[in-house]
mmCIF file of C-alpha atoms in Angstrom:
data_model
loop_
_atom_site.group_PDB
_atom_site.id
_atom_site.type_symbol
_atom_site.label_atom_id
_atom_site.label_comp_id
_atom_site.label_asym_id
_atom_site.label_seq_id
_atom_site.Cartn_x
_atom_site.Cartn_y
_atom_site.Cartn_z
ATOM 1 C CA MET A 1 -55.327 27.113 45.119
ATOM 2 C CA ARG A 2 -53.256 28.880 42.303
ATOM 3 C CA TRP A 3 -54.395 32.325 43.490
ATOM 4 C CA MET A 4 -52.147 31.814 46.550
ATOM 5 C CA GLY A 5 -49.384 30.859 44.447
ATOM 6 C CA VAL A 6 -49.949 33.844 42.378
ATOM 7 C CA LEU A 7 -50.167 36.265 45.369
ATOM 8 C CA PHE A 8 -46.971 34.911 46.743
ATOM 9 C CA SER A 9 -45.150 35.321 43.377
ATOM 10 C CA LEU A 10 -46.196 39.026 43.111
ATOM 11 C CA PHE A 11 -45.018 39.808 46.777
ATOM 12 C CA LEU A 12 -41.657 37.880 46.113
ATOM 13 C CA ILE A 13 -41.203 39.660 42.727
ATOM 14 C CA LEU A 14 -41.707 43.089 44.469
ATOM 15 C CA ALA A 15 -39.466 42.247 47.485
ATOM 16 C CA PHE A 16 -36.722 40.438 45.916
ATOM 17 C CA GLY A 17 -36.760 41.858 42.336
ATOM 18 C CA LEU A 18 -36.765 45.504 43.613
ATOM 19 C CA VAL A 19 -36.863 46.306 47.240
ATOM 20 C CA PHE A 20 -34.132 43.946 48.738
ATOM 21 C CA ASN A 21 -31.733 44.698 45.727
ATOM 22 C CA ALA A 22 -32.063 48.367 46.637
ATOM 23 C CA VAL A 23 -30.765 47.584 50.127
ATOM 24 C CA GLN A 24 -27.943 45.419 48.970
ATOM 25 C CA ALA A 25 -26.902 48.223 46.354
ATOM 26 C CA ASN A 26 -26.914 50.634 49.194
ATOM 27 C CA SER A 27 -24.631 48.540 51.397
ATOM 28 C CA ILE A 28 -22.151 48.339 48.557
ATOM 29 C CA ALA A 29 -22.388 52.149 47.968
ATOM 30 C CA GLN A 30 -21.878 52.834 51.725
ATOM 31 C CA ALA A 31 -18.865 50.561 52.135
ATOM 32 C CA SER A 32 -17.205 51.868 48.859
ATOM 33 C CA ALA A 33 -17.698 55.418 50.160
ATOM 34 C CA ALA A 34 -16.237 54.638 53.689
ATOM 35 C CA ALA A 35 -13.338 52.745 52.243
ATOM 36 C CA PHE A 36 -12.326 54.402 48.990
ATOM 37 C CA ASN A 37 -14.361 57.634 48.919
ATOM 38 C CA PHE A 38 -16.247 56.602 45.836
ATOM 39 C CA ASN A 39 -19.239 58.708 44.774
ATOM 40 C CA PRO A 40 -22.268 56.401 45.315
ATOM 41 C CA LEU A 41 -23.816 57.571 41.997
ATOM 42 C CA TYR A 42 -20.906 56.134 40.124
ATOM 43 C CA VAL A 43 -20.948 52.893 42.197
ATOM 44 C CA GLY A 44 -24.500 52.517 41.405
ATOM 45 C CA ILE A 45 -23.906 52.929 37.668
ATOM 46 C CA GLY A 46 -21.152 50.441 37.789
ATOM 47 C CA LEU A 47 -23.189 47.974 39.663
ATOM 48 C CA VAL A 48 -26.022 48.234 37.191
ATOM 49 C CA LEU A 49 -23.588 47.415 34.192
ATOM 50 C CA LEU A 50 -21.994 44.514 36.144
ATOM 51 C CA SER A 51 -25.228 43.096 37.219
ATOM 52 C CA GLY A 52 -26.738 43.505 33.912
ATOM 53 C CA THR A 53 -23.946 41.496 32.340
ATOM 54 C CA VAL A 54 -24.724 38.535 34.645
ATOM 55 C CA ILE A 55 -28.653 38.959 34.738
ATOM 56 C CA PHE A 56 -28.786 38.897 30.835
ATOM 57 C CA GLY A 57 -26.860 35.818 30.812
ATOM 58 C CA GLY A 58 -29.553 33.928 32.309
ATOM 59 C CA ILE A 59 -30.038 31.703 35.362
ATOM 60 C CA ARG A 60 -27.124 29.448 34.672
ATOM 61 C CA SER A 61 -24.878 32.266 34.351
ATOM 62 C CA ILE A 62 -26.123 33.563 37.723
ATOM 63 C CA ALA A 63 -25.529 30.175 39.434
ATOM 64 C CA ARG A 64 -21.853 29.911 37.924
ATOM 65 C CA VAL A 65 -20.969 33.475 39.297
ATOM 66 C CA ALA A 66 -22.412 32.506 42.683
ATOM 67 C CA GLU A 67 -20.995 29.188 43.180
ATOM 68 C CA TRP A 68 -17.531 30.466 42.597
ATOM 69 C CA VAL A 69 -17.499 33.922 44.346
ATOM 70 C CA VAL A 70 -19.353 33.223 47.392
ATOM 71 C CA PRO A 71 -17.318 30.294 49.058
ATOM 72 C CA VAL A 72 -13.992 31.949 48.190
ATOM 73 C CA MET A 73 -14.964 35.280 49.639
ATOM 74 C CA ALA A 74 -16.551 33.577 52.747
ATOM 75 C CA ALA A 75 -13.472 31.521 53.389
ATOM 76 C CA ALA A 76 -11.183 34.657 53.114
ATOM 77 C CA TYR A 77 -13.430 36.613 55.498
ATOM 78 C CA LEU A 78 -13.541 33.746 58.089
ATOM 79 C CA LEU A 79 -9.793 33.242 57.968
ATOM 80 C CA LEU A 80 -9.334 36.920 58.712
ATOM 81 C CA ALA A 81 -11.857 36.825 61.466
ATOM 82 C CA PHE A 82 -10.327 33.772 63.074
ATOM 83 C CA TRP A 83 -6.900 35.428 62.931
ATOM 84 C CA VAL A 84 -8.253 38.625 64.647
ATOM 85 C CA LEU A 85 -9.846 36.394 67.314
ATOM 86 C CA ALA A 86 -6.510 34.377 67.816
ATOM 87 C CA MET A 87 -4.770 37.764 68.291
ATOM 88 C CA ASN A 88 -7.297 38.790 70.950
ATOM 89 C CA ILE A 89 -7.845 35.207 72.380
ATOM 90 C CA GLU A 90 -7.685 36.648 76.020
ATOM 91 C CA GLN A 91 -10.809 38.748 75.291
ATOM 92 C CA LEU A 92 -12.819 35.706 74.094
ATOM 93 C CA PRO A 93 -14.434 34.549 77.368
ATOM 94 C CA ALA A 94 -15.638 38.133 78.157
ATOM 95 C CA ILE A 95 -16.935 38.650 74.605
ATOM 96 C CA LEU A 96 -19.016 35.207 74.752
ATOM 97 C CA LEU A 97 -20.290 36.295 78.284
ATOM 98 C CA LEU A 98 -21.318 39.703 76.836
ATOM 99 C CA ILE A 99 -23.157 38.253 73.917
ATOM 100 C CA VAL A 100 -25.047 35.710 76.374
ATOM 101 C CA LYS A 101 -25.833 38.468 78.667
ATOM 102 C CA SER A 102 -27.167 40.691 75.934
ATOM 103 C CA ALA A 103 -29.119 37.958 74.170
ATOM 104 C CA PHE A 104 -31.079 36.735 77.308
ATOM 105 C CA GLY A 105 -31.443 40.235 78.706
ATOM 106 C CA LEU A 106 -29.482 39.594 81.835
ATOM 107 C CA GLN A 107 -28.024 43.020 82.066
ATOM 108 C CA GLU A 108 -31.509 44.538 81.667
ATOM 109 C CA ALA A 109 -32.777 42.191 84.414
ATOM 110 C CA ALA A 110 -30.273 43.791 86.663
ATOM 111 C CA ALA A 111 -31.618 47.178 85.874
ATOM 112 C CA GLY A 112 -35.362 46.096 86.189
ATOM 113 C CA ALA A 113 -35.983 46.376 82.382
ATOM 114 C CA VAL A 114 -35.979 42.511 81.622
ATOM 115 C CA GLY A 115 -39.371 42.639 79.722
ATOM 116 C CA TYR A 116 -38.136 45.442 77.435
ATOM 117 C CA GLY A 117 -34.690 43.832 76.940
ATOM 118 C CA ILE A 118 -35.979 40.532 76.069
ATOM 119 C CA SER A 119 -38.515 42.022 73.502
ATOM 120 C CA GLN A 120 -35.821 44.100 71.893
ATOM 121 C CA ALA A 121 -33.463 41.191 71.700
ATOM 122 C CA MET A 122 -36.161 39.089 70.043
ATOM 123 C CA THR A 123 -37.197 41.736 67.659
ATOM 124 C CA GLN A 124 -33.653 42.656 66.560
ATOM 125 C CA GLY A 125 -32.874 38.887 66.462
ATOM 126 C CA VAL A 126 -35.683 37.980 64.055
ATOM 127 C CA GLN A 127 -34.977 40.948 61.880
ATOM 128 C CA ARG A 128 -31.293 40.174 61.491
ATOM 129 C CA GLY A 129 -31.956 36.495 61.020
ATOM 130 C CA LEU A 130 -34.666 36.958 58.290
ATOM 131 C CA PHE A 131 -32.377 39.274 56.414
ATOM 132 C CA SER A 132 -29.195 37.209 56.972
ATOM 133 C CA ASN A 133 -30.332 33.726 56.019
ATOM 134 C CA GLU A 134 -33.965 34.257 54.658
ATOM 135 C CA ALA A 135 -34.990 31.296 57.015
ATOM 136 C CA GLY A 136 -38.821 31.262 57.003
ATOM 137 C CA MET A 137 -39.319 33.850 54.340
ATOM 138 C CA GLY A 138 -39.976 31.276 51.636
ATOM 139 C CA SER A 139 -37.263 32.628 49.172
ATOM 140 C CA ALA A 140 -34.468 30.304 49.433
ATOM 141 C CA PRO A 141 -36.627 27.403 48.457
ATOM 142 C CA ASN A 142 -36.708 28.990 44.952
ATOM 143 C CA ALA A 143 -33.001 28.243 44.516
ATOM 144 C CA ALA A 144 -33.357 24.826 46.117
ATOM 145 C CA ALA A 145 -36.244 23.867 43.758
ATOM 146 C CA SER A 146 -34.044 24.798 40.803
ATOM 147 C CA ALA A 147 -31.067 22.779 41.882
ATOM 148 C CA SER A 148 -30.055 19.467 40.792
ATOM 149 C CA PRO A 149 -29.022 17.756 44.143
ATOM 150 C CA TYR A 150 -26.578 14.937 44.619
ATOM 151 C CA PRO A 151 -27.687 12.443 45.751
ATOM 152 C CA PRO A 152 -30.916 12.997 43.771
ATOM 153 C CA HIS A 153 -33.255 13.350 46.843
ATOM 154 C CA PRO A 154 -35.072 16.104 48.394
ATOM 155 C CA ALA A 155 -33.484 15.560 51.722
ATOM 156 C CA SER A 156 -29.934 16.268 50.320
ATOM 157 C CA GLN A 157 -31.033 19.758 49.258
ATOM 158 C CA GLY A 158 -32.661 20.310 52.672
ATOM 159 C CA TYR A 159 -29.169 19.649 54.215
ATOM 160 C CA VAL A 160 -27.655 22.135 51.911
ATOM 161 C CA GLN A 161 -30.250 24.722 53.048
ATOM 162 C CA MET A 162 -29.591 24.000 56.729
ATOM 163 C CA LEU A 163 -25.778 24.349 56.164
ATOM 164 C CA GLY A 164 -26.365 27.653 54.535
ATOM 165 C CA VAL A 165 -28.237 28.931 57.577
ATOM 166 C CA PHE A 166 -25.567 27.617 59.989
ATOM 167 C CA VAL A 167 -22.534 28.948 57.861
ATOM 168 C CA ASP A 168 -24.083 32.286 57.359
ATOM 169 C CA THR A 169 -25.843 33.240 60.662
ATOM 170 C CA LEU A 170 -23.941 31.174 63.348
ATOM 171 C CA VAL A 171 -20.448 31.451 61.895
ATOM 172 C CA ILE A 172 -20.097 34.490 59.616
ATOM 173 C CA CYS A 173 -22.314 36.782 61.654
ATOM 174 C CA SER A 174 -20.978 35.597 64.952
ATOM 175 C CA ALA A 175 -17.402 36.090 63.684
ATOM 176 C CA THR A 176 -18.338 39.716 62.555
ATOM 177 C CA ALA A 177 -19.784 40.295 66.109
ATOM 178 C CA ALA A 178 -16.685 39.032 67.689
ATOM 179 C CA ILE A 179 -14.453 41.376 65.549
ATOM 180 C CA ILE A 180 -16.384 44.275 66.617
ATOM 181 C CA LEU A 181 -16.358 43.464 70.252
ATOM 182 C CA ALA A 182 -12.771 42.633 70.329
ATOM 183 C CA SER A 183 -11.760 45.739 68.561
ATOM 184 C CA GLY A 184 -12.872 48.100 71.379
ATOM 185 C CA VAL A 185 -14.598 50.477 68.894
ATOM 186 C CA MET A 186 -17.780 49.986 70.952
ATOM 187 C CA ASP A 187 -16.133 51.059 74.118
ATOM 188 C CA ASN A 188 -14.917 54.470 72.429
ATOM 189 C CA PRO A 189 -17.578 55.386 70.070
ATOM 190 C CA THR A 190 -16.930 58.083 67.605
ATOM 191 C CA GLY A 191 -20.463 59.438 66.846
ATOM 192 C CA GLU A 192 -23.338 57.448 65.448
ATOM 193 C CA ILE A 193 -21.885 54.688 63.474
ATOM 194 C CA SER A 194 -23.588 51.352 62.723
ATOM 195 C CA GLY A 195 -23.882 48.749 60.122
ATOM 196 C CA ILE A 196 -21.115 48.288 57.557
ATOM 197 C CA GLU A 197 -19.134 51.291 58.641
ATOM 198 C CA LEU A 198 -18.946 49.953 62.184
ATOM 199 C CA THR A 199 -17.538 46.678 60.987
ATOM 200 C CA GLN A 200 -15.009 48.457 58.798
ATOM 201 C CA ARG A 201 -13.761 50.528 61.734
ATOM 202 C CA ALA A 202 -13.546 47.555 63.856
ATOM 203 C CA LEU A 203 -11.526 45.479 61.426
ATOM 204 C CA SER A 204 -9.299 48.519 60.666
ATOM 205 C CA SER A 205 -8.369 48.997 64.405
ATOM 206 C CA ALA A 206 -7.581 45.239 64.558
ATOM 207 C CA VAL A 207 -5.615 44.743 61.372
ATOM 208 C CA GLY A 208 -4.709 48.164 60.116
ATOM 209 C CA SER A 209 -5.784 50.456 57.480
ATOM 210 C CA TRP A 210 -6.321 47.770 54.909
ATOM 211 C CA GLY A 211 -9.130 46.317 57.060
ATOM 212 C CA SER A 212 -11.641 48.753 55.641
ATOM 213 C CA PRO A 213 -11.100 48.015 52.029
ATOM 214 C CA PHE A 214 -11.060 44.311 52.731
ATOM 215 C CA VAL A 215 -14.641 44.739 54.299
ATOM 216 C CA ALA A 216 -15.747 46.772 51.369
ATOM 217 C CA LEU A 217 -14.563 44.057 48.881
ATOM 218 C CA ALA A 218 -16.168 41.556 51.001
ATOM 219 C CA ILE A 219 -19.463 43.182 51.081
ATOM 220 C CA PHE A 220 -19.331 43.941 47.317
ATOM 221 C CA PHE A 221 -19.066 40.237 46.621
ATOM 222 C CA PHE A 222 -21.585 39.195 49.241
ATOM 223 C CA ALA A 223 -24.134 41.755 48.293
ATOM 224 C CA PHE A 224 -23.481 41.504 44.512
ATOM 225 C CA THR A 225 -24.230 37.848 44.548
ATOM 226 C CA SER A 226 -27.346 38.458 46.713
ATOM 227 C CA ILE A 227 -28.435 41.023 43.944
ATOM 228 C CA ILE A 228 -28.202 38.429 41.194
ATOM 229 C CA ALA A 229 -29.633 35.643 43.410
ATOM 230 C CA ASN A 230 -32.653 37.890 44.371
ATOM 231 C CA TYR A 231 -33.229 38.655 40.698
ATOM 232 C CA ALA A 232 -33.115 34.890 39.758
ATOM 233 C CA TYR A 233 -35.907 34.353 42.526
ATOM 234 C CA ALA A 234 -38.004 37.228 41.009
ATOM 235 C CA GLU A 235 -37.510 35.785 37.419
ATOM 236 C CA ASN A 236 -38.462 32.336 38.388
ATOM 237 C CA ASN A 237 -41.677 33.545 39.834
ATOM 238 C CA LEU A 238 -42.393 35.739 36.862
ATOM 239 C CA ILE A 239 -42.107 32.614 34.680
ATOM 240 C CA PHE A 240 -44.494 30.990 37.070
ATOM 241 C CA LEU A 241 -47.000 33.745 36.172
ATOM 242 C CA GLU A 242 -46.596 32.783 32.611
ATOM 243 C CA HIS A 243 -44.759 35.924 31.717
ATOM 244 C CA ASN A 244 -41.819 34.286 30.296
ATOM 245 C CA HIS A 245 -42.064 35.907 26.920
ATOM 246 C CA PRO A 246 -38.594 37.128 25.810
ATOM 247 C CA ALA A 247 -39.606 40.747 25.518
ATOM 248 C CA ARG A 248 -41.242 40.766 28.935
ATOM 249 C CA LEU A 249 -38.195 39.095 30.544
ATOM 250 C CA VAL A 250 -36.072 42.000 29.025
ATOM 251 C CA ILE A 251 -38.539 44.688 30.303
ATOM 252 C CA PHE A 252 -38.417 43.125 33.644
ATOM 253 C CA ARG A 253 -34.657 42.965 33.907
ATOM 254 C CA CYS A 254 -34.488 46.654 32.916
ATOM 255 C CA VAL A 255 -36.915 47.654 35.480
ATOM 256 C CA ALA A 256 -34.924 45.649 38.111
ATOM 257 C CA LEU A 257 -31.636 47.177 37.131
ATOM 258 C CA ALA A 258 -33.026 50.618 37.019
ATOM 259 C CA TRP A 259 -34.647 50.292 40.384
#
């Protein structure tokens, strides 16, 4: 039933080639504005130029950039997160207890709102999980199918994909949550802050003024590699639709960068 593959490809091209990349670019712009007071317009222009350099280099160029940048940045971020936790080790039991209570709606149960609390926890959890590791979205298999696994067996690539979900969601996201909770910014909120700005403020309160620029740098590398990977997914599906004519690929690349 090729028509189902065609429909899937069209949705994926729209979502990953255009929509998700706009979200990632916005994260970079927000982090840069909070850390360095950069104009989002100039950040966007620079991002287009940098992304275009990699994207026009082809799929292999995208893979080479991602395989070097992501592990190094992830390792640096985790080392910093573990150092922050080590400095606040006495708070760790309370942090873990708070996470468990919030995840299972135990605090809401005490207030008589357990149903609402659980539904909200599940909704937010599914949303964060999908956007964090793409498990169940059908996008990551595009990269897995293009890989040359070693040993040469489908199961080896399956283990790689499982490891990605574990490292990204259970390790990196949990480390970020621990940094925010250990910093105390949630106890003394300064206005309506959320997302990347909340993480920047939390890390700055834990390690000093250089925490915010570090998060901005980390977000740049994480989001930038997500942008070029998302484009790779979209291009693979465009080729599946038999639109791999060089001129058509150039047009699609220009549209994706402009978006």
